Amino acid sequence: MKKVLITGAAGFLGSHLCDRFIAEGFYVIGMDNFITGDKKNISHLENNANFEFIKHDVTEFISIEGDLDYVLHFASPASPIDYLKIPIQTLKVGSLGTHNLLGLAKAKNARLLIASTSEVYGDPLVHPQTESYYGNVNTIGPRGVYDEAKRFQESITMAYHRFHGVETRIVRIFNTYGPRMRLNDGRVIPAFMGQALRGEDLTVFGDGMQTRSFCYVDDQVEGIFRLMFSDYANPVNIGNPNEITIKDFAEEIIKLTNTSQKIIYKELPVDDPLQRQPDITLAKKLLGWQPKVEREEGMLKTFNYFKSLSDEDLYKSEHKDFSKHIKK
Ligand code: NAD
Ligand code: UDP
């Protein structure tokens, strides 16, 4: 049985990847420190003989007994509100955490796939974004802690690949959504759906003319899975090119949830990218991959998931408390 380590296993994408690798017949070691994740996302795997969990902060030295064949590094805060609240942890998990995982992959002769992001393109001046675009990132702005950690992550990964011959893969993930996102993580889909469920107005930031392109989690996991088993070491965009303005998206959610809330406008966060759409030509050619789930279908599945949560989860609208993770 091939063994895979998945960091960020208690998070949204990490938990879906654990499920996929187990379903494909792998032995999965999940690792997480729960800083933005939730035990509940992997509680269904607790008694699975092909799953084990290690609570660990990947910015500290990582020790795994025995062989290891694959590593997926998905640990990192991913919501702008999260990484603005825990900026140092975000920088450390992208840099020190990635360094530790590269060292582990080198020692075990394992293949490592890292979760990069469309944020490496910053507020992009090239549209749609192709992998050859170098990006437009404000290094010292508040989002820089995430963007630059991810850019460094790509650089150190390529250096280990070139200098040490470590087998590496880099996925540039564009906005992905689905069940197991944290309802209070501040990202636009949980934010709007939580507001719809609580009967609150939907908060559109800025004039709502900024765009995003949303990919359903099953499509994202399929793309990542294919990339892991490809022989391509340079970055690959995985996302859904169906682009929409945030204002139109809020209206779509009001219709979908059959609610009568209004849209209210709030200040646009600093350096919020004005446009984002993946060019997925490379993924199509290389992996024979393209998204299959239409936004309406994916949103409905996601809304049904949020609806199934307890009132306690729904009204826990205050953002996650990070205080116990912050060293003074
Ligand atoms: P998430 O917050 O749900 O999951 C991240 C997980 O990593 C959490 O469970 C958290 O507790 C864990 N973690 C964070 N720091 C850690 C540390 N130092 N040690 C151990 N565990 C740690 O976020 P997500 O949406 O699942 O994102 C997963 C990965 O995918 C991240 O690397 C993110 O940058 C990347 N990504 C996600 C998206 C998206 O749209 N979901 C887009 C681009 C990139
Ligand atoms: N956004 C919004 N209202 C919210 C949350 C987010 O209008 O309550 C906007 C945000 O400003 C951004 C887009 O929705 O333009 C996507 O935000 P998200 O936090 O999901 O992720 P990003 O793509 O910015 O990383």
Tab-separated table of C-alpha atoms and ligand atoms in Angstrom:
chain	number	residue	atom	x	y	z
A	1	MET	CA	0.000	0.000	0.000
A	2	LYS	CA	1.421	3.420	-0.969
A	3	LYS	CA	1.638	5.910	1.877
A	4	VAL	CA	0.721	9.591	1.556
A	5	LEU	CA	1.092	12.459	4.025
A	6	ILE	CA	-1.486	15.250	3.701
A	7	THR	CA	-0.855	18.445	5.667
A	8	GLY	CA	-3.826	20.697	6.405
A	9	ALA	CA	-5.889	17.487	6.631
A	10	ALA	CA	-8.506	18.991	8.960
A	11	GLY	CA	-9.125	21.874	6.578
A	12	PHE	CA	-11.513	22.184	3.683
A	13	LEU	CA	-9.361	20.942	0.775
A	14	GLY	CA	-7.100	18.702	2.874
A	15	SER	CA	-10.044	16.693	4.231
A	16	HIS	CA	-11.448	16.116	0.724
A	17	LEU	CA	-7.996	15.019	-0.434
A	18	CYS	CA	-7.803	12.529	2.464
A	19	ASP	CA	-11.115	11.045	1.296
A	20	ARG	CA	-9.952	10.842	-2.313
A	21	PHE	CA	-6.610	9.174	-1.561
A	22	ILE	CA	-8.265	6.662	0.779
A	23	ALA	CA	-10.862	5.883	-1.899
A	24	GLU	CA	-7.990	5.288	-4.356
A	25	GLY	CA	-6.414	2.686	-2.032
A	26	PHE	CA	-3.681	4.731	-0.334
A	27	TYR	CA	-2.710	4.721	3.339
A	28	VAL	CA	-3.186	8.320	4.459
A	29	ILE	CA	-1.465	10.177	7.281
A	30	GLY	CA	-3.302	13.416	7.989
A	31	MET	CA	-1.432	16.219	9.776
A	32	ASP	CA	-2.855	19.447	11.149
A	33	ASN	CA	-2.583	21.809	14.114
A	34	PHE	CA	-6.264	22.934	13.817
A	35	ILE	CA	-5.353	26.610	13.601
A	36	THR	CA	-8.012	27.260	10.917
A	37	GLY	CA	-9.299	23.703	10.454
A	38	ASP	CA	-11.792	21.595	12.348
A	39	LYS	CA	-11.592	18.037	13.751
A	40	LYS	CA	-15.128	17.460	12.478
A	41	ASN	CA	-13.894	17.499	8.874
A	42	ILE	CA	-12.045	14.227	9.431
A	43	SER	CA	-14.085	12.647	12.241
A	44	HIS	CA	-15.635	10.195	9.730
A	45	LEU	CA	-12.123	8.765	9.148
A	46	GLU	CA	-11.354	8.153	12.820
A	47	ASN	CA	-11.894	4.386	12.687
A	48	ASN	CA	-10.632	3.872	9.148
A	49	ALA	CA	-7.724	1.381	9.191
A	50	ASN	CA	-6.087	3.237	6.286
A	51	PHE	CA	-6.033	6.585	8.045
A	52	GLU	CA	-4.018	7.993	10.910
A	53	PHE	CA	-3.846	11.490	12.254
A	54	ILE	CA	-0.911	13.370	13.722
A	55	LYS	CA	-1.549	16.684	15.463
A	56	HIS	CA	1.489	18.733	14.575
A	57	ASP	CA	2.530	22.218	13.529
A	58	VAL	CA	4.434	21.732	10.250
A	59	THR	CA	6.636	24.740	10.943
A	60	GLU	CA	8.353	22.488	13.518
A	61	PHE	CA	10.556	19.534	12.458
A	62	ILE	CA	8.412	16.729	11.020
A	63	SER	CA	9.156	13.118	11.807
A	64	ILE	CA	7.379	10.235	10.047
A	65	GLU	CA	8.238	6.610	10.735
A	66	GLY	CA	8.932	4.221	7.857
A	67	ASP	CA	8.403	4.761	4.163
A	68	LEU	CA	6.542	7.603	2.576
A	69	ASP	CA	5.640	7.764	-1.124
A	70	TYR	CA	3.733	11.028	-1.557
A	71	VAL	CA	3.258	14.292	0.310
A	72	LEU	CA	0.609	16.949	-0.290
A	73	HIS	CA	1.322	20.221	1.513
A	74	PHE	CA	-2.030	21.946	2.034
A	75	ALA	CA	-1.480	23.437	5.480
A	76	SER	CA	-1.926	27.215	5.392
A	77	PRO	CA	-4.566	29.724	6.331
A	78	ALA	CA	-6.410	30.419	3.073
A	79	SER	CA	-9.035	33.037	3.819
A	80	PRO	CA	-7.940	36.698	3.645
A	81	ILE	CA	-9.471	37.349	7.095
A	82	ASP	CA	-7.597	34.359	8.541
A	83	TYR	CA	-4.237	35.359	7.192
A	84	LEU	CA	-4.679	38.977	8.178
A	85	LYS	CA	-5.281	37.813	11.770
A	86	ILE	CA	-2.364	35.353	11.850
A	87	PRO	CA	0.163	36.912	9.478
A	88	ILE	CA	3.326	35.466	11.033
A	89	GLN	CA	1.898	31.905	11.129
A	90	THR	CA	0.924	32.332	7.467
A	91	LEU	CA	4.429	33.378	6.471
A	92	LYS	CA	5.941	30.554	8.517
A	93	VAL	CA	3.760	27.741	7.197
A	94	GLY	CA	4.461	28.744	3.582
A	95	SER	CA	8.217	29.124	4.144
A	96	LEU	CA	9.476	27.084	7.143
A	97	GLY	CA	6.677	24.525	6.758
A	98	THR	CA	7.435	24.001	3.083
A	99	HIS	CA	11.163	23.735	3.866
A	100	ASN	CA	10.459	20.990	6.422
A	101	LEU	CA	8.246	19.106	3.980
A	102	LEU	CA	10.821	19.345	1.203
A	103	GLY	CA	13.437	17.983	3.606
A	104	LEU	CA	11.094	15.138	4.521
A	105	ALA	CA	10.337	14.376	0.847
A	106	LYS	CA	14.069	14.362	0.080
A	107	ALA	CA	14.873	12.033	2.992
A	108	LYS	CA	12.054	9.620	2.083
A	109	ASN	CA	12.479	9.903	-1.674
A	110	ALA	CA	8.812	10.893	-1.826
A	111	ARG	CA	7.030	13.054	-4.377
A	112	LEU	CA	5.739	16.377	-2.971
A	113	LEU	CA	2.848	18.440	-4.328
A	114	ILE	CA	2.431	21.928	-2.901
A	115	ALA	CA	-0.760	23.991	-2.802
A	116	SER	CA	0.045	27.308	-4.416
A	117	THR	CA	-2.576	29.867	-5.341
A	118	SER	CA	-3.879	32.374	-7.861
A	119	GLU	CA	-2.718	34.955	-5.303
A	120	VAL	CA	0.813	34.570	-6.720
A	121	TYR	CA	-0.582	36.684	-9.590
A	122	GLY	CA	-1.610	39.400	-7.077
A	123	ASP	CA	-3.918	42.023	-8.605
A	124	PRO	CA	-3.266	40.735	-12.124
A	125	LEU	CA	-2.511	42.947	-15.101
A	126	VAL	CA	-2.833	39.967	-17.470
A	127	HIS	CA	-6.295	38.509	-17.878
A	128	PRO	CA	-7.102	35.615	-17.818
A	129	GLN	CA	-4.032	34.490	-15.871
A	130	THR	CA	-1.656	32.109	-17.612
A	131	GLU	CA	1.105	30.254	-15.776
A	132	SER	CA	3.709	32.332	-17.637
A	133	TYR	CA	2.491	35.577	-15.987
A	134	TYR	CA	4.826	36.668	-13.161
A	135	GLY	CA	2.170	38.575	-11.219
A	136	ASN	CA	1.612	41.947	-9.604
A	137	VAL	CA	1.980	41.564	-5.838
A	138	ASN	CA	2.381	44.284	-3.208
A	139	THR	CA	5.085	42.699	-1.056
A	140	ILE	CA	4.421	44.952	1.948
A	141	GLY	CA	0.632	45.132	1.786
A	142	PRO	CA	-1.534	43.161	4.231
A	143	ARG	CA	-2.109	40.325	1.729
A	144	GLY	CA	1.645	40.135	1.085
A	145	VAL	CA	2.015	37.707	4.013
A	146	TYR	CA	0.063	35.079	2.095
A	147	ASP	CA	1.074	35.966	-1.467
A	148	GLU	CA	4.787	36.172	-0.745
A	149	ALA	CA	4.781	33.024	1.416
A	150	LYS	CA	3.245	31.187	-1.528
A	151	ARG	CA	5.698	32.717	-3.997
A	152	PHE	CA	8.605	31.715	-1.760
A	153	GLN	CA	7.023	28.258	-1.469
A	154	GLU	CA	7.116	27.893	-5.245
A	155	SER	CA	10.738	29.120	-5.394
A	156	ILE	CA	12.083	26.791	-2.711
A	157	THR	CA	10.157	23.898	-4.237
A	158	MET	CA	11.744	24.491	-7.637
A	159	ALA	CA	15.164	24.862	-5.973
A	160	TYR	CA	14.804	21.453	-4.248
A	161	HIS	CA	13.617	20.014	-7.536
A	162	ARG	CA	16.553	21.403	-9.508
A	163	PHE	CA	19.297	21.162	-6.895
A	164	HIS	CA	18.345	17.963	-5.004
A	165	GLY	CA	16.291	16.242	-7.710
A	166	VAL	CA	13.206	16.020	-5.454
A	167	GLU	CA	10.088	15.082	-7.448
A	168	THR	CA	7.779	18.067	-7.019
A	169	ARG	CA	4.448	19.326	-8.355
A	170	ILE	CA	2.918	22.811	-7.965
A	171	VAL	CA	-0.808	23.472	-8.253
A	172	ARG	CA	-1.992	27.082	-8.499
A	173	ILE	CA	-5.473	26.832	-7.023
A	174	PHE	CA	-8.116	29.399	-7.984
A	175	ASN	CA	-11.086	30.114	-5.646
A	176	THR	CA	-12.525	26.726	-4.706
A	177	TYR	CA	-15.654	26.082	-2.652
A	178	GLY	CA	-17.832	23.305	-1.313
A	179	PRO	CA	-18.927	21.467	1.827
A	180	ARG	CA	-16.593	21.687	4.869
A	181	MET	CA	-15.619	25.302	4.339
A	182	ARG	CA	-15.786	27.032	7.701
A	183	LEU	CA	-19.006	29.037	7.869
A	184	ASN	CA	-17.244	31.906	9.631
A	185	ASP	CA	-13.983	31.873	7.660
A	186	GLY	CA	-14.807	35.180	5.941
A	187	ARG	CA	-14.477	33.917	2.369
A	188	VAL	CA	-17.201	35.156	0.094
A	189	ILE	CA	-19.238	31.956	-0.315
A	190	PRO	CA	-19.544	31.008	3.380
A	191	ALA	CA	-20.019	34.709	4.165
A	192	PHE	CA	-22.939	35.175	1.734
A	193	MET	CA	-24.532	31.819	2.518
A	194	GLY	CA	-24.256	32.352	6.282
A	195	GLN	CA	-25.832	35.793	5.867
A	196	ALA	CA	-28.648	34.312	3.752
A	197	LEU	CA	-29.312	31.639	6.378
A	198	ARG	CA	-29.329	34.128	9.266
A	199	GLY	CA	-31.580	36.545	7.393
A	200	GLU	CA	-28.884	39.241	7.230
A	201	ASP	CA	-28.080	41.522	4.307
A	202	LEU	CA	-25.281	40.354	2.000
A	203	THR	CA	-22.086	42.381	2.394
A	204	VAL	CA	-20.514	43.178	-0.966
A	205	PHE	CA	-17.086	44.763	-0.664
A	206	GLY	CA	-16.304	47.769	-2.878
A	207	ASP	CA	-18.672	48.344	-5.794
A	208	GLY	CA	-18.875	44.585	-6.396
A	209	MET	CA	-17.439	44.913	-9.911
A	210	GLN	CA	-14.366	42.847	-8.977
A	211	THR	CA	-14.506	39.347	-10.463
A	212	ARG	CA	-13.770	35.815	-9.285
A	213	SER	CA	-14.170	32.388	-10.934
A	214	PHE	CA	-15.392	29.652	-8.585
A	215	CYS	CA	-14.424	25.972	-8.833
A	216	TYR	CA	-16.347	23.186	-7.103
A	217	VAL	CA	-14.231	21.071	-4.738
A	218	ASP	CA	-14.719	17.746	-6.594
A	219	ASP	CA	-13.329	19.290	-9.780
A	220	GLN	CA	-10.392	20.778	-7.872
A	221	VAL	CA	-9.544	17.446	-6.210
A	222	GLU	CA	-9.677	15.655	-9.573
A	223	GLY	CA	-7.265	18.209	-11.078
A	224	ILE	CA	-4.861	17.899	-8.124
A	225	PHE	CA	-4.994	14.104	-8.265
A	226	ARG	CA	-4.143	14.073	-11.973
A	227	LEU	CA	-1.341	16.590	-11.506
A	228	MET	CA	0.246	14.523	-8.727
A	229	PHE	CA	0.524	11.556	-11.094
A	230	SER	CA	1.673	13.583	-14.109
A	231	ASP	CA	5.364	14.120	-14.850
A	232	TYR	CA	5.165	17.920	-14.934
A	233	ALA	CA	7.106	19.915	-12.320
A	234	ASN	CA	6.236	23.495	-13.309
A	235	PRO	CA	3.122	25.229	-11.898
A	236	VAL	CA	-0.319	24.367	-13.264
A	237	ASN	CA	-3.482	26.456	-12.820
A	238	ILE	CA	-6.505	24.486	-11.585
A	239	GLY	CA	-9.771	26.395	-11.396
A	240	ASN	CA	-13.021	27.082	-13.160
A	241	PRO	CA	-12.825	29.820	-15.823
A	242	ASN	CA	-16.495	30.787	-15.410
A	243	GLU	CA	-16.005	34.387	-14.223
A	244	ILE	CA	-18.582	36.545	-12.423
A	245	THR	CA	-18.634	39.922	-10.662
A	246	ILE	CA	-19.146	39.729	-6.904
A	247	LYS	CA	-22.302	41.865	-7.199
A	248	ASP	CA	-23.876	39.475	-9.735
A	249	PHE	CA	-22.756	36.607	-7.557
A	250	ALA	CA	-24.517	38.085	-4.497
A	251	GLU	CA	-27.704	38.390	-6.584
A	252	GLU	CA	-27.297	34.793	-7.721
A	253	ILE	CA	-27.047	33.653	-4.083
A	254	ILE	CA	-30.139	35.632	-3.079
A	255	LYS	CA	-32.058	33.833	-5.865
A	256	LEU	CA	-30.585	30.415	-5.094
A	257	THR	CA	-31.338	30.644	-1.382
A	258	ASN	CA	-34.778	32.036	-2.104
A	259	THR	CA	-34.351	34.817	0.424
A	260	SER	CA	-35.314	38.449	0.249
A	261	GLN	CA	-32.221	40.079	1.675
A	262	LYS	CA	-30.689	43.235	0.316
A	263	ILE	CA	-27.123	43.817	-0.755
A	264	ILE	CA	-25.197	46.297	1.362
A	265	TYR	CA	-21.835	47.732	0.362
A	266	LYS	CA	-18.727	47.801	2.544
A	267	GLU	CA	-15.192	49.040	1.997
A	268	LEU	CA	-13.031	47.027	-0.424
A	269	PRO	CA	-10.128	45.382	1.469
A	270	VAL	CA	-6.638	46.701	0.632
A	271	ASP	CA	-5.104	45.047	-2.475
A	272	ASP	CA	-8.250	42.998	-3.163
A	273	PRO	CA	-7.619	41.756	-6.750
A	274	LEU	CA	-10.012	43.412	-9.198
A	275	GLN	CA	-10.172	40.500	-11.609
A	276	ARG	CA	-9.400	36.804	-11.517
A	277	GLN	CA	-9.931	34.043	-14.050
A	278	PRO	CA	-7.708	31.048	-14.680
A	279	ASP	CA	-6.436	30.191	-18.127
A	280	ILE	CA	-6.625	26.388	-17.953
A	281	THR	CA	-5.233	25.592	-21.409
A	282	LEU	CA	-2.216	23.883	-19.830
A	283	ALA	CA	-4.278	21.678	-17.470
A	284	LYS	CA	-6.531	20.640	-20.353
A	285	LYS	CA	-3.585	19.684	-22.535
A	286	LEU	CA	-1.388	18.128	-19.880
A	287	LEU	CA	-3.939	16.418	-17.638
A	288	GLY	CA	-6.973	16.078	-19.925
A	289	TRP	CA	-8.753	17.944	-17.131
A	290	GLN	CA	-11.468	20.551	-17.089
A	291	PRO	CA	-14.163	21.375	-14.531
A	292	LYS	CA	-17.486	19.579	-14.887
A	293	VAL	CA	-19.660	20.994	-12.100
A	294	GLU	CA	-21.716	24.066	-13.052
A	295	ARG	CA	-21.865	26.864	-10.493
A	296	GLU	CA	-25.592	26.387	-9.848
A	297	GLU	CA	-25.139	22.701	-8.988
A	298	GLY	CA	-22.056	23.270	-6.825
A	299	MET	CA	-23.634	26.208	-4.983
A	300	LEU	CA	-26.754	24.193	-4.221
A	301	LYS	CA	-24.697	21.323	-2.767
A	302	THR	CA	-22.706	23.814	-0.702
A	303	PHE	CA	-25.818	25.622	0.509
A	304	ASN	CA	-27.404	22.314	1.542
A	305	TYR	CA	-24.270	21.545	3.540
A	306	PHE	CA	-24.380	24.909	5.349
A	307	LYS	CA	-28.096	24.424	5.971
A	308	SER	CA	-27.390	21.076	7.650
A	309	LEU	CA	-25.088	22.675	10.262
A	310	SER	CA	-26.302	23.346	13.783
A	311	ASP	CA	-27.577	26.726	14.929
A	312	GLU	CA	-24.480	26.901	17.102
A	313	ASP	CA	-22.285	26.803	13.960
A	314	LEU	CA	-24.550	29.236	12.149
A	315	TYR	CA	-24.576	31.834	14.890
A	316	LYS	CA	-20.883	31.407	15.721
A	317	SER	CA	-20.524	34.340	13.370
A	318	GLU	CA	-17.695	35.855	15.329
A	319	HIS	CA	-14.468	34.958	13.593
A	320	LYS	CA	-12.369	32.058	14.923
A	321	ASP	CA	-10.406	32.819	18.069
A	322	PHE	CA	-6.695	32.452	17.289
A	323	SER	CA	-5.438	33.765	20.644
A	324	LYS	CA	-4.120	30.429	21.928
A	325	HIS	CA	-1.934	30.078	18.808
A	326	ILE	CA	-0.383	33.509	19.048
A	327	LYS	CA	2.909	33.648	20.909
A	328	LYS	CA	3.387	36.964	22.662
B	1	NAD	P1	-8.381	25.696	5.387
B	1	NAD	O1	-8.091	26.841	6.294
B	1	NAD	O2	-9.735	25.097	5.436
B	1	NAD	O3	-7.332	24.528	5.635
B	1	NAD	C1	-6.009	24.753	5.980
B	1	NAD	C2	-5.612	23.752	7.045
B	1	NAD	O4	-4.217	23.900	7.342
B	1	NAD	C3	-6.369	23.942	8.361
B	1	NAD	O5	-6.927	22.734	8.805
B	1	NAD	C4	-5.300	24.448	9.332
B	1	NAD	O6	-5.568	24.113	10.666
B	1	NAD	C5	-4.051	23.794	8.757
B	1	NAD	N1	-2.803	24.487	9.127
B	1	NAD	C6	-2.510	25.801	8.975
B	1	NAD	N2	-1.263	26.054	9.445
B	1	NAD	C7	-0.767	24.873	9.896
B	1	NAD	C8	0.469	24.484	10.478
B	1	NAD	N3	1.449	25.371	10.720
B	1	NAD	N4	0.653	23.166	10.793
B	1	NAD	C9	-0.326	22.258	10.567
B	1	NAD	N5	-1.509	22.570	10.029
B	1	NAD	C10	-1.736	23.865	9.685
B	1	NAD	O7	-8.034	26.191	3.887
B	1	NAD	P2	-8.265	25.456	2.484
B	1	NAD	O8	-9.177	26.278	1.683
B	1	NAD	O9	-8.537	24.022	2.694
B	1	NAD	O10	-6.813	25.617	1.848
B	1	NAD	C11	-5.886	24.556	1.827
B	1	NAD	C12	-4.680	24.930	0.998
B	1	NAD	O11	-5.075	25.253	-0.338
B	1	NAD	C13	-3.913	26.141	1.532
B	1	NAD	O12	-2.535	25.922	1.350
B	1	NAD	C14	-4.379	27.275	0.634
B	1	NAD	O13	-3.407	28.281	0.509
B	1	NAD	C15	-4.601	26.534	-0.689
B	1	NAD	N6	-5.567	27.251	-1.531
B	1	NAD	C16	-6.913	27.145	-1.301
B	1	NAD	C17	-7.790	27.850	-2.111
B	1	NAD	C18	-9.289	27.749	-1.946
B	1	NAD	O14	-10.008	28.416	-2.700
B	1	NAD	N7	-9.824	26.927	-1.069
B	1	NAD	C19	-7.305	28.689	-3.136
B	1	NAD	C20	-5.929	28.787	-3.306
B	1	NAD	C21	-5.065	28.049	-2.509
B	2	UDP	N1	-16.170	39.639	-0.590
B	2	UDP	C1	-17.339	40.377	-0.447
B	2	UDP	N2	-18.072	40.206	0.698
B	2	UDP	C2	-17.719	39.332	1.686
B	2	UDP	C3	-16.546	38.572	1.536
B	2	UDP	C4	-15.779	38.749	0.376
B	2	UDP	O1	-17.701	41.169	-1.325
B	2	UDP	O2	-18.464	39.251	2.701
B	2	UDP	C5	-15.374	39.806	-1.829
B	2	UDP	C6	-13.889	40.076	-1.602
B	2	UDP	O3	-13.658	41.456	-1.423
B	2	UDP	C7	-13.291	39.544	-2.898
B	2	UDP	C8	-14.206	38.385	-3.272
B	2	UDP	O4	-15.416	38.584	-2.545
B	2	UDP	O5	-13.349	40.529	-3.907
B	2	UDP	C9	-13.632	37.022	-2.922
B	2	UDP	O6	-13.209	37.058	-1.592
B	2	UDP	P1	-12.662	35.803	-0.782
B	2	UDP	O7	-12.384	36.277	0.619
B	2	UDP	O8	-13.599	34.681	-0.948
B	2	UDP	O9	-11.314	35.356	-1.480
B	2	UDP	P2	-10.185	36.045	-2.388
B	2	UDP	O10	-10.522	35.639	-3.762
B	2	UDP	O11	-10.213	37.538	-2.241
B	2	UDP	O12	-8.950	35.441	-1.873
